[in-house]
mmCIF file of C-alpha atoms in Angstrom:
data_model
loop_
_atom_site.group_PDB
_atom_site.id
_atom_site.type_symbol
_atom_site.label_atom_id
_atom_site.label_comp_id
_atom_site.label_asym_id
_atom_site.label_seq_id
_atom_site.Cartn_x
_atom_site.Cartn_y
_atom_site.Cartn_z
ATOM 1 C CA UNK A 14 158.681 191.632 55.716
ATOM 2 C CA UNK A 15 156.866 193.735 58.224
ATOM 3 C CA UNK A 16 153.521 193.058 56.314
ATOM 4 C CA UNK A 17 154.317 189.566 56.638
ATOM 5 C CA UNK A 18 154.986 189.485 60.100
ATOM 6 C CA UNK A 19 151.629 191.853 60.625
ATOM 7 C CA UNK A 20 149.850 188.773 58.744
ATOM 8 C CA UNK A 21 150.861 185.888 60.720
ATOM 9 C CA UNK A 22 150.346 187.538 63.932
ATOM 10 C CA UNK A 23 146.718 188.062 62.860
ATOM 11 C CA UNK A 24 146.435 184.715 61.546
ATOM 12 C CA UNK A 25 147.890 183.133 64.732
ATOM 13 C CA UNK A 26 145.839 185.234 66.862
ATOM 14 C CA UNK A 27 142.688 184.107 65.241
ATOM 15 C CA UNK A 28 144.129 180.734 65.259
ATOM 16 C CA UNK A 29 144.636 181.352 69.223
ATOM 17 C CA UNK A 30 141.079 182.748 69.425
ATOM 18 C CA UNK A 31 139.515 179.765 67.544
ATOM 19 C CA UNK A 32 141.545 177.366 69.759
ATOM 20 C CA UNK A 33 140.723 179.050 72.584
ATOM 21 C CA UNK A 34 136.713 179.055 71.500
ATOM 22 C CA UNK A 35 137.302 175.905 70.800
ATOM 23 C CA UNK A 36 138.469 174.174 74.328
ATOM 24 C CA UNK A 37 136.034 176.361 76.061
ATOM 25 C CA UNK A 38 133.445 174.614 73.712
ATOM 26 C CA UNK A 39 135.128 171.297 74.516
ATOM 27 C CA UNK A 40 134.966 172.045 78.748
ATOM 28 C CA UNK A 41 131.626 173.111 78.304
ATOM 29 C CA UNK A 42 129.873 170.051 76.320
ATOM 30 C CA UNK A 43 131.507 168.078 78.819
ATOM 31 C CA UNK A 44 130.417 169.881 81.804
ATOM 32 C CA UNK A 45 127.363 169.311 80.262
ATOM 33 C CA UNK A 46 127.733 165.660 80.139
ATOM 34 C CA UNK A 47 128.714 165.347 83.668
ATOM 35 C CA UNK A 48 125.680 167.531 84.837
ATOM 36 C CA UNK A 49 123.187 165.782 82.028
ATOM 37 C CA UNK A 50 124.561 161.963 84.072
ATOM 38 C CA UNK A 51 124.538 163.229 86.998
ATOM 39 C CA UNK A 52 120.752 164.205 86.809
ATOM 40 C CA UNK A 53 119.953 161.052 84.773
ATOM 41 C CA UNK A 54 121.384 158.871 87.675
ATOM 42 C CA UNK A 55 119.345 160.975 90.512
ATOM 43 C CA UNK A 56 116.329 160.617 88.731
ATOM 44 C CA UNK A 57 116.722 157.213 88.365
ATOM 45 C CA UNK A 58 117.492 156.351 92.299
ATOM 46 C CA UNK A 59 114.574 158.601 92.253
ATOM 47 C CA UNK A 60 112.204 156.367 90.793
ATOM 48 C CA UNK A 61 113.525 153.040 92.586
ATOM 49 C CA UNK A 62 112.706 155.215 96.026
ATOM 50 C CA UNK A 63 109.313 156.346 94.497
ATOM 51 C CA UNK A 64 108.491 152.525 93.598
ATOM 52 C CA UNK A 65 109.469 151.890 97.466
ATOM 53 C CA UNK A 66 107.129 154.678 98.426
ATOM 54 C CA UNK A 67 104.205 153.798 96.178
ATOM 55 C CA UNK A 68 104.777 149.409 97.302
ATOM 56 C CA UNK A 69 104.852 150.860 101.011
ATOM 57 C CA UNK A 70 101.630 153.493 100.984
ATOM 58 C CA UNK A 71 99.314 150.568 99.126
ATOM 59 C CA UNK A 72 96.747 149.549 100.909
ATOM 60 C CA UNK A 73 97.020 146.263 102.721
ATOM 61 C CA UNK A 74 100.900 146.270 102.298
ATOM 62 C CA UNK A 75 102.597 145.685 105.021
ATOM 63 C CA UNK A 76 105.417 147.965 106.334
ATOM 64 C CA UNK A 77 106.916 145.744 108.749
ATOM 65 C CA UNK A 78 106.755 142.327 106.605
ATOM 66 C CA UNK A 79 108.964 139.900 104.939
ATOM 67 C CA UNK A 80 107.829 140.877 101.735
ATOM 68 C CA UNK A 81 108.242 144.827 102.595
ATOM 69 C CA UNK A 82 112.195 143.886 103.068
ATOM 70 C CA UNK A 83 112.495 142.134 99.978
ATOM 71 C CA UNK A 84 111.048 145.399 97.968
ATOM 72 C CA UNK A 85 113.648 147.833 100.432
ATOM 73 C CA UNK A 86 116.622 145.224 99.292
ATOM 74 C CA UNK A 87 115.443 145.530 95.691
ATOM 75 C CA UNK A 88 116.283 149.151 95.922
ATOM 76 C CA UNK A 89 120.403 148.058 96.235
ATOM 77 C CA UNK A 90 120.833 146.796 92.946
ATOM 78 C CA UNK A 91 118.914 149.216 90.922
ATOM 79 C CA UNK A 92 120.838 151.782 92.717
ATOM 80 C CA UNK A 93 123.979 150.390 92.180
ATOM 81 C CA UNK A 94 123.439 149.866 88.258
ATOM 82 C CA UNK A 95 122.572 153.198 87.885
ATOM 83 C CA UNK A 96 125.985 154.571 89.966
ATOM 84 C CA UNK A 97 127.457 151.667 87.117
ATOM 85 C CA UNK A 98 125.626 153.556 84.149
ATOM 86 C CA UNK A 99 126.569 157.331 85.495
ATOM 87 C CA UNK A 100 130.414 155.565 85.512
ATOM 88 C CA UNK A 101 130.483 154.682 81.779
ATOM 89 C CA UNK A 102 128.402 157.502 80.954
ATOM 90 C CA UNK A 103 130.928 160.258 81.586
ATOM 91 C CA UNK A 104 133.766 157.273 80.603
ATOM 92 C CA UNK A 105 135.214 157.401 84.149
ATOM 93 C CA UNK A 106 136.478 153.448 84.425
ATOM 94 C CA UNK A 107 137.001 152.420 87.898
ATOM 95 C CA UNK A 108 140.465 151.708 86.389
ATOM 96 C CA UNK A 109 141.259 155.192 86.255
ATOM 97 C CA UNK A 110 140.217 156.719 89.343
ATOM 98 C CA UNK A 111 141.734 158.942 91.751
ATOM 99 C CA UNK A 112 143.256 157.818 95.046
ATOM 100 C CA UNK A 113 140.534 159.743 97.103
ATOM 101 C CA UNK A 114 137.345 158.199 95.085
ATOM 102 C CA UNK A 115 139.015 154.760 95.230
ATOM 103 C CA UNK A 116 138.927 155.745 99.478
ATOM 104 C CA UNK A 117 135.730 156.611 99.297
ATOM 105 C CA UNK A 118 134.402 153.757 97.804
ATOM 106 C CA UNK A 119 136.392 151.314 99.413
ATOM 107 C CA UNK A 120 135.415 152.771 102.800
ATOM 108 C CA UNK A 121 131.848 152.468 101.891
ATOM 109 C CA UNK A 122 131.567 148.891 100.868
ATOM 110 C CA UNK A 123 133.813 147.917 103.837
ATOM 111 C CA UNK A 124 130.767 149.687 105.818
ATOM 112 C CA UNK A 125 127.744 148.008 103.424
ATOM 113 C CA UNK A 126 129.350 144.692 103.983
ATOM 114 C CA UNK A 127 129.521 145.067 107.868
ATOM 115 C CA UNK A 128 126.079 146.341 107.844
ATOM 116 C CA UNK A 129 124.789 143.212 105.786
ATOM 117 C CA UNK A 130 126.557 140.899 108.090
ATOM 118 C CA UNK A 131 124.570 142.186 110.884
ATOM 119 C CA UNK A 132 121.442 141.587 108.804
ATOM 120 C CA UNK A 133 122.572 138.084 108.874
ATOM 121 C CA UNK A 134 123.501 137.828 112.248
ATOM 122 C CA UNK A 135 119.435 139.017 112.858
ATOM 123 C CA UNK A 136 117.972 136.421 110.173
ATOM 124 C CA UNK A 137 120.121 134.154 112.032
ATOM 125 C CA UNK A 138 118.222 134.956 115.957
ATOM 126 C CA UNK A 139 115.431 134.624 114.339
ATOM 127 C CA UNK A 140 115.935 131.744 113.022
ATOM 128 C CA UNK A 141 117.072 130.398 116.151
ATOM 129 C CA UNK A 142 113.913 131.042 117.781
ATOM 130 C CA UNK A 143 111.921 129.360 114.762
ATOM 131 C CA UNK A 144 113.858 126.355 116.475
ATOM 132 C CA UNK A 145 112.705 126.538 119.609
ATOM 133 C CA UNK A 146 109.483 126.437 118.592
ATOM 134 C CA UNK A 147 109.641 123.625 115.964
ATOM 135 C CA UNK A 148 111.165 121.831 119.410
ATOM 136 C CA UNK A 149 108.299 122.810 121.530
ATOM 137 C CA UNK A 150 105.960 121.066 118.320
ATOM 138 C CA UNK A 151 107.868 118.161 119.000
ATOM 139 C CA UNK A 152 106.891 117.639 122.144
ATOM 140 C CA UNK A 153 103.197 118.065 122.394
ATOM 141 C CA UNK A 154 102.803 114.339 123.424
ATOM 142 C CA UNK A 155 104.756 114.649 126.472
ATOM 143 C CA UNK A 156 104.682 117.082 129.524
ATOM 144 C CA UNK A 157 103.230 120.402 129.284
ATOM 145 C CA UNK A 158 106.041 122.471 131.236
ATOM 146 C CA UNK A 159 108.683 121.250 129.341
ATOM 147 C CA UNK A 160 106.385 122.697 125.899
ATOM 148 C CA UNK A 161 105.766 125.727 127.554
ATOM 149 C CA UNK A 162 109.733 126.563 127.720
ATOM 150 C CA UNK A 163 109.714 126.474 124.674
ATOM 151 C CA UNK A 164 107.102 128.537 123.472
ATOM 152 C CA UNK A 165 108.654 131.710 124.766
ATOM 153 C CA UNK A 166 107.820 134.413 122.338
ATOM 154 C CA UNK A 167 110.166 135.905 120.159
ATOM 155 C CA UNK A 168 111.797 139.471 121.978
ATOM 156 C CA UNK A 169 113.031 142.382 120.699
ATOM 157 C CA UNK A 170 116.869 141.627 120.233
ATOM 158 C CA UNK A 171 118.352 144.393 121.408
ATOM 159 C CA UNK A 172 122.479 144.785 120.409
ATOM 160 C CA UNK A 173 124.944 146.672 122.323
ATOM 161 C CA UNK A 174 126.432 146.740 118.327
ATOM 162 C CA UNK A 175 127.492 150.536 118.051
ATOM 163 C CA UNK A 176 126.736 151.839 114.066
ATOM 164 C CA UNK A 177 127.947 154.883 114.216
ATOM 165 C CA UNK A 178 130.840 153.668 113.471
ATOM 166 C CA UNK A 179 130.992 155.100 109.751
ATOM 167 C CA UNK A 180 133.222 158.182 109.513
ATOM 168 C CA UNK A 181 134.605 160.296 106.474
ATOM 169 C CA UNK A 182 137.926 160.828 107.042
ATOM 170 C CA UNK A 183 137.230 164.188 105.684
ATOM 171 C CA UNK A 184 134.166 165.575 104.104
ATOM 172 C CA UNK A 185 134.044 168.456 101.287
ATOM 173 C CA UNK A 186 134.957 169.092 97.299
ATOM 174 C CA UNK A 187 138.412 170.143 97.668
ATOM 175 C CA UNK A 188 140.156 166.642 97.511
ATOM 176 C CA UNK A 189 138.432 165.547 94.255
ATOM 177 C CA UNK A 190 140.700 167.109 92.090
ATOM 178 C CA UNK A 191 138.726 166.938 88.220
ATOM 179 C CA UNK A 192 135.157 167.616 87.714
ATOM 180 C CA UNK A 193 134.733 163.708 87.212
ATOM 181 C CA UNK A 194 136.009 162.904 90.340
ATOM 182 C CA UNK A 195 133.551 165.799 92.059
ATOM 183 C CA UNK A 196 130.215 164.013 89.998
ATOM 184 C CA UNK A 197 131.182 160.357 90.799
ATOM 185 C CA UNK A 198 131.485 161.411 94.506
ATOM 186 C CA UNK A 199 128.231 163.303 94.204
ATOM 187 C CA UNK A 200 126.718 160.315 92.959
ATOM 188 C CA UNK A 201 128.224 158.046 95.557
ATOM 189 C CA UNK A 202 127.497 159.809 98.567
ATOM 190 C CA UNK A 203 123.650 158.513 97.462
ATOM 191 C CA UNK A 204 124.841 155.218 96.710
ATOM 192 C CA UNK A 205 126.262 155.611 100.449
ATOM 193 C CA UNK A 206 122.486 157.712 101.740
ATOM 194 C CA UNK A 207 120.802 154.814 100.619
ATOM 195 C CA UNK A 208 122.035 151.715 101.000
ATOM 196 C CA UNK A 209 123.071 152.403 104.372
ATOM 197 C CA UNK A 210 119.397 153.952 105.152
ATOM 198 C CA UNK A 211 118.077 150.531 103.914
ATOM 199 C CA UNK A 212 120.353 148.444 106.206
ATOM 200 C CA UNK A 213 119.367 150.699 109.129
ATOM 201 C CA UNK A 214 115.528 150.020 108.313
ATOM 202 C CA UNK A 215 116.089 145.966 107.770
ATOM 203 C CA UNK A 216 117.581 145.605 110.755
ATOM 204 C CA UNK A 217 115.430 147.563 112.909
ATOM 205 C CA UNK A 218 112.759 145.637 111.287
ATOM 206 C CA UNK A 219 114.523 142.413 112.211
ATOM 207 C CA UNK A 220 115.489 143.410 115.390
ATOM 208 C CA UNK A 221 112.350 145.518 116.846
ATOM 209 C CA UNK A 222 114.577 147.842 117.769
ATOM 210 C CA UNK A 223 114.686 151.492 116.496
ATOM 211 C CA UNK A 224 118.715 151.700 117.688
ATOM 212 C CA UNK A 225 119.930 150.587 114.402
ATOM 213 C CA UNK A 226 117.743 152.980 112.070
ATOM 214 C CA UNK A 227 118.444 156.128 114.350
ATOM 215 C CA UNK A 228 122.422 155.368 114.499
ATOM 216 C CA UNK A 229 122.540 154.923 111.312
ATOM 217 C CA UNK A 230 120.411 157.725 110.604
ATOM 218 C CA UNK A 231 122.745 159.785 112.124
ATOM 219 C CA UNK A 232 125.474 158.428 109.858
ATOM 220 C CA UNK A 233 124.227 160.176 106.860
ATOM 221 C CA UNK A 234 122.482 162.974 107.529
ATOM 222 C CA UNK A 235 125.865 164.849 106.151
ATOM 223 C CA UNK A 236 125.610 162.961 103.155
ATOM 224 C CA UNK A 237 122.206 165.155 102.716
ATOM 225 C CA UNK A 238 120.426 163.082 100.441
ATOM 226 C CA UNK A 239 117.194 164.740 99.350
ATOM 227 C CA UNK A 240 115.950 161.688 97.254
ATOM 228 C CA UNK A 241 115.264 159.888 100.789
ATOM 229 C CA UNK A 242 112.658 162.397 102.223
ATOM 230 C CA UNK A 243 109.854 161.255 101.637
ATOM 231 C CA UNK A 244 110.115 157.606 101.942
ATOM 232 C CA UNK A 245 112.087 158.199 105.356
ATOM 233 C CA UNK A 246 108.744 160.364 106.669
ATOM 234 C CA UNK A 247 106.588 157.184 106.189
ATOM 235 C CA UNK A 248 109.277 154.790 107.270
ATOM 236 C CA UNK A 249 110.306 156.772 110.734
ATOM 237 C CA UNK A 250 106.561 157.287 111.563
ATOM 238 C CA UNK A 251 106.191 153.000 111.514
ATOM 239 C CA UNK A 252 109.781 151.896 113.030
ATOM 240 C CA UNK A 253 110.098 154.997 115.595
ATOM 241 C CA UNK A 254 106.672 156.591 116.572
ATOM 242 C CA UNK A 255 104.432 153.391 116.650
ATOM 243 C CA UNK A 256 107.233 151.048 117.937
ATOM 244 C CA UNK A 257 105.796 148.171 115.148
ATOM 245 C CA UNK A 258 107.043 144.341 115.110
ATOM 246 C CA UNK A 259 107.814 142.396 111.783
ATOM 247 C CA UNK A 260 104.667 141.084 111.067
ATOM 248 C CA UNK A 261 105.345 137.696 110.768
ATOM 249 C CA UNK A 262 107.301 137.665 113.919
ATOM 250 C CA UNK A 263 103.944 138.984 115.629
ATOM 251 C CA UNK A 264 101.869 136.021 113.694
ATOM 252 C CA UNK A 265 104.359 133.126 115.228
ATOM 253 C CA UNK A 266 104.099 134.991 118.278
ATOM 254 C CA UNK A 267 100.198 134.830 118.801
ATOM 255 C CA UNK A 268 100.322 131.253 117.153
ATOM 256 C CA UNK A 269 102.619 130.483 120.362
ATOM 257 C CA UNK A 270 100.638 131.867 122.644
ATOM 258 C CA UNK A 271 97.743 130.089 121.522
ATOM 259 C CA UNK A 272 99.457 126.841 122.039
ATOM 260 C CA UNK A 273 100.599 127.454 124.832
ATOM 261 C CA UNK A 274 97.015 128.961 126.538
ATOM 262 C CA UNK A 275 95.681 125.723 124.951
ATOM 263 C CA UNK A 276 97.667 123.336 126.925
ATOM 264 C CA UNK A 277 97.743 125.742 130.541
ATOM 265 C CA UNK A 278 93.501 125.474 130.227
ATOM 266 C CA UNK A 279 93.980 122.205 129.384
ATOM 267 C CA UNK A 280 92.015 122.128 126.337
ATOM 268 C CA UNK A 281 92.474 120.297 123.747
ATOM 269 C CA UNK A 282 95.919 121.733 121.732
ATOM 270 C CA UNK A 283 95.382 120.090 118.424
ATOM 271 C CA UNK A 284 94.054 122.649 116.011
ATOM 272 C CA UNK A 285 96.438 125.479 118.137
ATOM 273 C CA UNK A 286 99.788 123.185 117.257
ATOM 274 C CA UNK A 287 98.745 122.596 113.578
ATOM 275 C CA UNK A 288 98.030 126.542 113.231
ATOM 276 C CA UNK A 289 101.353 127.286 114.734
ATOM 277 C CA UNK A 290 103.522 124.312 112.375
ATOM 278 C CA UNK A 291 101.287 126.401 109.526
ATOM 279 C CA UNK A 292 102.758 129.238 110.250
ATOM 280 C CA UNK A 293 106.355 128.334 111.152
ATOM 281 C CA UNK A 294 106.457 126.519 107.965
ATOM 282 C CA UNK A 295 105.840 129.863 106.154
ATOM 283 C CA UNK A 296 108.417 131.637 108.646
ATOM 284 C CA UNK A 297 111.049 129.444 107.782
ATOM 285 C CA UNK A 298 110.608 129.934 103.779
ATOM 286 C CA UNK A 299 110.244 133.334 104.141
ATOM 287 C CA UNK A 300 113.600 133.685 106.456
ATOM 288 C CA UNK A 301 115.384 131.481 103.795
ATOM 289 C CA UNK A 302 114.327 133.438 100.864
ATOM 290 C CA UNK A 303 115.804 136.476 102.835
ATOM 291 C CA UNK A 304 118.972 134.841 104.056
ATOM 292 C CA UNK A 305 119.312 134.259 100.084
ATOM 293 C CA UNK A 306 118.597 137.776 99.136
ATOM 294 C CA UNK A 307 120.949 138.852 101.950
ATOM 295 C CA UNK A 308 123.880 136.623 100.520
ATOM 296 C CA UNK A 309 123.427 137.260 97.186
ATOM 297 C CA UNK A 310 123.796 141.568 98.124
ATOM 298 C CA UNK A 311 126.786 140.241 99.853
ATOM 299 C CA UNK A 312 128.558 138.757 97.558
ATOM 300 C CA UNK A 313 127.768 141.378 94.830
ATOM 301 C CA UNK A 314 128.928 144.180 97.234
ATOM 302 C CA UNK A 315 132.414 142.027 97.957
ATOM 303 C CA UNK A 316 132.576 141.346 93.923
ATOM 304 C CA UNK A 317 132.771 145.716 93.133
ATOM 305 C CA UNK A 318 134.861 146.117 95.922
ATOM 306 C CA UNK A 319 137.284 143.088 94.728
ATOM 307 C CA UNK A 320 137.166 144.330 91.144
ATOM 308 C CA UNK A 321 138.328 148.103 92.480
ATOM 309 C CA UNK A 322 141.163 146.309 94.689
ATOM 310 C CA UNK A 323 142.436 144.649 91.377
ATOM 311 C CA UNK A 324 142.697 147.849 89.829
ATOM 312 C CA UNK A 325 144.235 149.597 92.686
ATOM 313 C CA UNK A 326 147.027 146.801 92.619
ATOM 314 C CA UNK A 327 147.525 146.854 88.815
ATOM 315 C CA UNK A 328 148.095 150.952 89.105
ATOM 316 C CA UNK A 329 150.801 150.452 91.887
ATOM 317 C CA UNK A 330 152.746 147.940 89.420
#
C-alpha cells in the first residue's frame, strides 16, 4: 500500500511538472505571439511613414500641396488596417475587450472625428474664398472697385479653436489587466501618435497657421511614438521654421493679384482673368477631391467607433 502510494505521488508529481512545463510553454508561445504582432504592426506603420517620408523628400514634390495632403491622409487607412490585422492576429475581437481599451478607443475616435471636422470646417474657408473670386471673374465687364473687393487674397485663418483638448484620463500599464489588453493599447497609442499628428499637419497646412500642429503636437508627445521622428523633423522644419503657404493657395493668390494690378494700371485684364479662372478651376477640383477624401475618413472613423458601441451594448445585455 505504501509502495503504491510512493508511486502515484511520483506519477502525479511528474504529471504536475509536465503540466506545469506545459502552461509555461503555453504563456510563453503566446507572449511570443503578442510580441511577434506587435512588431509586425510597428513595422508596418513604419513603412506607410517611410512612404510619407520618401513622397515628401522627392524632388519637385511639394510639401505644402494638395497632393502632399492626399499622400499624409493615405497614411490613416493603412494605419488603421494594420491596428485591424494586429487585432485578429493575437484573436483579440473588439467584442471581447476590456472596459478600459473600449475607453481608450472610444475616447480617441471621439477626438479623430473632432479633428476631421475641423479639417472640413478649413476646406470649407477656403472654399469660400474660391467664391469670392469666381464673383470678382464675374464682374470684369463692370466697375473696377467693385472687382477689386473681391480679389482680396486668401489670409491665414487663424482659430481661437483650442486642441489641446485631448486628455487621458489616466496614462500607464496598470489598468490593462491581460497582456492582450497591454499590446492592443501599445498599438493604439500609435494609431492615436499618428493620426492625430496628421490632422495637426492638414490643418496647419489649410490654415497657414502653425497653432494647430504645435497644440496638437503637444497632445502626444506622451504617447512617445518613435515611428514619427523622422518624418516630423522634415515636416516641423516646412510648417514651423519657414512659415510656408499651401501651394495652391499661394498660386490663386498671385493669379489675384495679377488681375487685380491689371485693372489698377489699367491695362488690358484679359489674359490675367483667364489665368486666374485657369487656376480656380483647378482649386476647386482639387478642394473637392479633398472634401471627398475628408468625408470618406469620416465616415470610416464613425463606422469602427459605431461597430465598438454595438458591442459595448450587446455585453451590458
Amino acid at each position: 500500500m505504501v509502495l503504491l502510494v510512493q508511486r502515484l505521488s511520483k506519477l502525479y508529481s511528474k504529471l504536475e511538472n509536465h503540466h506545469h512545463h506545459h502552461h509555461h510553454h503555453h504563456h510563453q508561445s503566446e507572449a511570443d505571439v503578442l510580441s511577434v504582432s506587435l512588431q509586425a504592426f510597428r513595422s508596418a506603420v513604419s513603412n506607410c511613414l517611410n512612404q510619407l517620408l520618401l513622397w515628401s523628400s522627392k524632388p519637385g514634390s511639394e510639401i505644402l500641396s494638395f497632393p502632399w495632403i492626399e499622400q499624409c491622409f493615405e497614411v490613416l487607412p493603412l494605419v488603421n488596417r494594420a491596428f485591424a490585422k494586429l487585432v485578429v492576429d493575437i484573436d483579440y475581437p473588439m467584442s471581447g475587450w476590456e472596459v478600459a481599451s473600449v475607453d481608450e478607443y472610444l475616447s480617441y475616435s471621439l477626438y479623430l472625428l473632432e479633428l476631421l471636422n475641423s479639417v472640413t470646417s478649413s476646406i470649407s474657408h477656403l472654399s469660400h474664398a474660391r467664391l469670392s473670386f469666381a464673383h470678382a471673374l464675374s464682374l470684369v465687364e463692370s466697375s473696377p472697385s467693385v472687382i477689386i473687393k473681391h480679389l482680396r487674397p486668401i489670409q491665414p485663418q487663424s482659430s481661437s479653436k483650442d486642441y489641446k483638448g485631448y486628455e487621458n484620463k489616466e496614462d500607464g500599464d496598470q489598468k490593462f489587466a491581460s497582456c492582450k489588453e497591454k499590446v492592443v493599447n501599445e498599438a493604439l497609442m500609435e494609431v492615436k501618435s499618428i493620426s492625430f499628428w496628421v490632422c495637426g499637419v492638414v490643418l496647419a497646412s489649410l490654415s497657414g497657421e502653425a497653432k494647430p500642429y504645435l497644440e496638437i503636437k503637444q497632445v502626444i508627445t506622451r504617447f512617445n511614438s518613435a515611428l514619427l521622428v523622422g518624418v516630423d523633423s522634415l515636416i516641423s522644419e516646412v510648417v514651423v521654421e519657414k512659415g510656408e503657404v499651401l501651394k495652391e493657395v499661394k498660386e490663386l493668390n498671385n493669379a489675384a493679384a495679377s488681375l487685380e494690378s491689371a485693372i489698377v494700371s489699367g491695362k488690358s485684364s484679359g489674359d490675367a482673368a483667364m489665368d486666374l479662372q485657369k487656376t480656380l478651376g483647378v482649386f476647386e477640383k482639387q478642394l473637392e477631391a479633398l472634401e471627398k477624401q475628408v468625408d470618406n475618413l469620416f465616415s470610416k472613423a464613425l463606422a469602427d467607433r459605431n461597430e465598438l458601441l454595438v458591442h459595448v451594448r450587446q455585453h451590458k445585455q
